[in-house]
Coordinates of N, CA and C in Angstrom, one line a residue:
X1 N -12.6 35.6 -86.6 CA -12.2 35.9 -85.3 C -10.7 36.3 -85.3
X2 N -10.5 37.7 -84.5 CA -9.1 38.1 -84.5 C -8.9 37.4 -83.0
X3 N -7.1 37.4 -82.8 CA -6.5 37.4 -81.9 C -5.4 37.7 -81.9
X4 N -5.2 38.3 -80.8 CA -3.2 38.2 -80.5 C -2.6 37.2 -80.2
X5 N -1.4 37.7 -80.4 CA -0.1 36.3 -80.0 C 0.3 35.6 -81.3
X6 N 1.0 34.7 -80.9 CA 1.9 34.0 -81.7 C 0.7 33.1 -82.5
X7 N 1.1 32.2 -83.7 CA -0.1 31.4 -84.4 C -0.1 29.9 -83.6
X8 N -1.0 29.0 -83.4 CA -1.0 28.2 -82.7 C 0.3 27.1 -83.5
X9 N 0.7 26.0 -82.8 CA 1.3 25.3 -83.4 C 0.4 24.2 -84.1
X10 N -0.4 23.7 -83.6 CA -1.7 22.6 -84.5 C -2.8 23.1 -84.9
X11 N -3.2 23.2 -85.9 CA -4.5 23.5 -86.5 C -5.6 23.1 -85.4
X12 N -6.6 23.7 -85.9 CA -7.9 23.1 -85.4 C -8.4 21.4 -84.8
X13 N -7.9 21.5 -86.8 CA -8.3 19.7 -87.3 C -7.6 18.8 -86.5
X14 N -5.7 19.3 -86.2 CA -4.6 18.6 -86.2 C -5.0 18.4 -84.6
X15 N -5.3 19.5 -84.0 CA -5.9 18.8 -82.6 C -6.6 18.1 -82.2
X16 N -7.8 18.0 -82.8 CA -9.2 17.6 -83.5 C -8.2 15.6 -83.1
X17 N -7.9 15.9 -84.3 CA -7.0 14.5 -83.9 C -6.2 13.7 -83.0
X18 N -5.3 14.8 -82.7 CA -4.9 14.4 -81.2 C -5.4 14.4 -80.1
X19 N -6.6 15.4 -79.8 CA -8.2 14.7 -78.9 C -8.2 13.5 -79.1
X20 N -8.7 12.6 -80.4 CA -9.4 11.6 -80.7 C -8.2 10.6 -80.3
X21 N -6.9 10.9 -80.5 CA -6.2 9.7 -80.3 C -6.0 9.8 -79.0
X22 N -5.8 10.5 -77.7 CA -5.9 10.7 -76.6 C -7.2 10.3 -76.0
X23 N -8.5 10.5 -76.6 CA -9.5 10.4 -75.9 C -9.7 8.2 -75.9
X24 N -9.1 7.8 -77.6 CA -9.0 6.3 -77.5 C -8.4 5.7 -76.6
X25 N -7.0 6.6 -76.2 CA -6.3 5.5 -75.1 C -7.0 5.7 -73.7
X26 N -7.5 6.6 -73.9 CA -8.0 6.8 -72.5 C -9.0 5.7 -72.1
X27 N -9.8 5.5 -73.3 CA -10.9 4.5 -73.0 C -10.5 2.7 -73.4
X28 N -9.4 2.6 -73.7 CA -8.6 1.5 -72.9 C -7.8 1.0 -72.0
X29 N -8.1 2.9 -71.4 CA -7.4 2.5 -69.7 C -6.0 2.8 -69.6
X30 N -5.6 3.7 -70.8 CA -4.1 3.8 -71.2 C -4.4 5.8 -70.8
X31 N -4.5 6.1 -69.6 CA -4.4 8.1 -69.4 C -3.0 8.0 -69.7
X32 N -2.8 9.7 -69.5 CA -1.4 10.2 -69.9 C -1.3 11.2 -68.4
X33 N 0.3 11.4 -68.4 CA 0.0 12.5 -67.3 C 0.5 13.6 -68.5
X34 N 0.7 14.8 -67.5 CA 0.7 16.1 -68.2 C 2.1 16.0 -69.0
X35 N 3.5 15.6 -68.5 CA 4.5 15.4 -69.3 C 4.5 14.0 -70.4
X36 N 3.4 13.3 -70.3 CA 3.2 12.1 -71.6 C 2.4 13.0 -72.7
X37 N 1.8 14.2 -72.0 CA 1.4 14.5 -73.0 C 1.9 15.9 -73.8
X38 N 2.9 16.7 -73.2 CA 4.1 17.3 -73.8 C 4.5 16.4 -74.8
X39 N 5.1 15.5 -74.3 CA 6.2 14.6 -75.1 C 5.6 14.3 -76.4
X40 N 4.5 14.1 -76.4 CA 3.0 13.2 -77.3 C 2.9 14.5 -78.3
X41 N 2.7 15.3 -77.9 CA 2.4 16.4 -78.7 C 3.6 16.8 -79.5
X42 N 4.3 17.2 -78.8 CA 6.0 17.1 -79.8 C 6.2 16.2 -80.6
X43 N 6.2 15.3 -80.5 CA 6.0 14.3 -81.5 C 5.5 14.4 -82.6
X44 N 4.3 14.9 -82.4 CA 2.8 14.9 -83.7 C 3.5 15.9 -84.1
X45 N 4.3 16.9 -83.5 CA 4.0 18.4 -83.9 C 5.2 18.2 -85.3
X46 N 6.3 17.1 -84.6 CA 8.0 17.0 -85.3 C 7.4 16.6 -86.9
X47 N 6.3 15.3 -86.4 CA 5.9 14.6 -88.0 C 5.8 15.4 -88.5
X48 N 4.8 16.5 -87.9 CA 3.9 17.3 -89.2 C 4.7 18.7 -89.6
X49 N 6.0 18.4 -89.0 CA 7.2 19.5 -89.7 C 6.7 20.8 -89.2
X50 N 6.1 20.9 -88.3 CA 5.6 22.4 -87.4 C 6.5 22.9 -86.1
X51 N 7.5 21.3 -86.2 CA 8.5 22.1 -84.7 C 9.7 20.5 -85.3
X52 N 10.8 20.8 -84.9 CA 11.9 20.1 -84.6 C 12.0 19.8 -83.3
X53 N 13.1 18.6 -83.3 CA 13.2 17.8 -82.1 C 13.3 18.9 -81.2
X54 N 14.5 20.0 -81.2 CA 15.1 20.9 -80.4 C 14.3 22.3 -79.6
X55 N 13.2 22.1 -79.9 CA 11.8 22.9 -80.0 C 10.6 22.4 -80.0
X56 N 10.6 21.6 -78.5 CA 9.6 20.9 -78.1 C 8.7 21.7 -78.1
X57 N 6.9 21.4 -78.1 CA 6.5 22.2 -77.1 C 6.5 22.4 -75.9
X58 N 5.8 23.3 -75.5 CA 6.0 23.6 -74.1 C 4.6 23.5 -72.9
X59 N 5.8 23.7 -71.8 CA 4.0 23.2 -70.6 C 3.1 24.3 -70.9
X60 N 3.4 25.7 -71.1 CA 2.9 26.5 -71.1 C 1.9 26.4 -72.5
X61 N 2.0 25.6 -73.2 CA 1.1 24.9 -74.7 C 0.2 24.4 -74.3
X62 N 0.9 23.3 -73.4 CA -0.3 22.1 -73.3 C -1.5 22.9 -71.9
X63 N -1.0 23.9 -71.4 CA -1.6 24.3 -70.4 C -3.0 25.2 -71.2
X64 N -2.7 25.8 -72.5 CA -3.7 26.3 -73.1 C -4.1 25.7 -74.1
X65 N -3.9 24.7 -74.9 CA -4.4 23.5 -74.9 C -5.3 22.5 -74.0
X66 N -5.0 22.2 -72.6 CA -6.3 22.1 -72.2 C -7.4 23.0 -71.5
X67 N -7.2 23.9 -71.9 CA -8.1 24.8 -71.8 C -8.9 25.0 -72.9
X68 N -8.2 24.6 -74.1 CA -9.3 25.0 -75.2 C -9.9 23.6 -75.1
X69 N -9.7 22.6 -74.9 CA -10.2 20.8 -74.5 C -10.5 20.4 -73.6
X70 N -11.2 21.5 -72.4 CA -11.9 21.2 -71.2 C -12.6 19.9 -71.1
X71 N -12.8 19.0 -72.1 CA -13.6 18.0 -71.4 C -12.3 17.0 -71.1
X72 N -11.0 17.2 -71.6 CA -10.1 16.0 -71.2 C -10.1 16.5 -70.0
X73 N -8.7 15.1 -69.6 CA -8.9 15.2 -68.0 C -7.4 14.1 -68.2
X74 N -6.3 15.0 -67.4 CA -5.5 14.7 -67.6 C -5.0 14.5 -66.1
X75 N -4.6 13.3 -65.8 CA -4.2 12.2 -64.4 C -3.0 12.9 -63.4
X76 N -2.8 12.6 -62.6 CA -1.8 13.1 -61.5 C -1.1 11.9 -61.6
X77 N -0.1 11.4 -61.5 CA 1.4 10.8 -61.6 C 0.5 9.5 -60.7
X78 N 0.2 9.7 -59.8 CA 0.5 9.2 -58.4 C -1.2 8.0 -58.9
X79 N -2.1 8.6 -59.2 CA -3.8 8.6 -60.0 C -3.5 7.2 -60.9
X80 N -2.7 7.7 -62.1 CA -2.3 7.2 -63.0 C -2.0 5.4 -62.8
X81 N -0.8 6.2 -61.6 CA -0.2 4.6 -61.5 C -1.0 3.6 -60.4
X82 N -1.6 4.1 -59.9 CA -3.1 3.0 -59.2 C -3.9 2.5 -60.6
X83 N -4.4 3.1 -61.5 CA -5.2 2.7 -62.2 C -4.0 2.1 -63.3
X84 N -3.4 2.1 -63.8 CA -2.1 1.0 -64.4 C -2.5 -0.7 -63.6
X85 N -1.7 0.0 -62.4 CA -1.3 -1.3 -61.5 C -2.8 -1.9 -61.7
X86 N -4.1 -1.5 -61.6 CA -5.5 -2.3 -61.4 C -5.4 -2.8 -62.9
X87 N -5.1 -2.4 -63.7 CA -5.7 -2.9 -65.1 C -5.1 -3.8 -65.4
X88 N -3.5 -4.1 -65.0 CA -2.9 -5.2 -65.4 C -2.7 -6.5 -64.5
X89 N -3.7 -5.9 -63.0 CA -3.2 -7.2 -62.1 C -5.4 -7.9 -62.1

């Protein structure tokens, strides 16, 4: 498969992973909103020496990112923190 544009910043696999570890916390009640999961992703991206601190990614990443991961489902701010407040009270 060809395409244009820039090369992705995570592999297949490396997403592949970061699904799996996003999809675990999900299922103990720990969602992310859309900037936990900027931040989340920068992180992975810093370990695996594919971006520096100063070269986050960006919304415009995670926005085609979940596009290629249509079955996540990433919380609204407001969503989020109802289901927080119920799991710990």
């Amino acid at each position: 498969m060809i395409s244009s544009g820039s090369s992705p910043v995570l592999s297949q696999e490396e997403e592949a992973m970061f699904i799996d570890h996003l999809k675990f916390m999900a299922s103990v009640e720990c969602g992310f909103i859309r900037m936990e999961v900027v931040n989340m992703a920068s992180e992975y991206a810093v370990c695996l020496h594919k971006r520096d601190k100063e070269h986050p990614v960006s919304k415009k990443w995670v926005k085609t990112f979940m596009k290629r991961w249509p079955e996540l489902n990433v919380s609204k701010p407001r969503a989020l923190s109802l289901a927080r407040a119920k799991a710990t009270s």
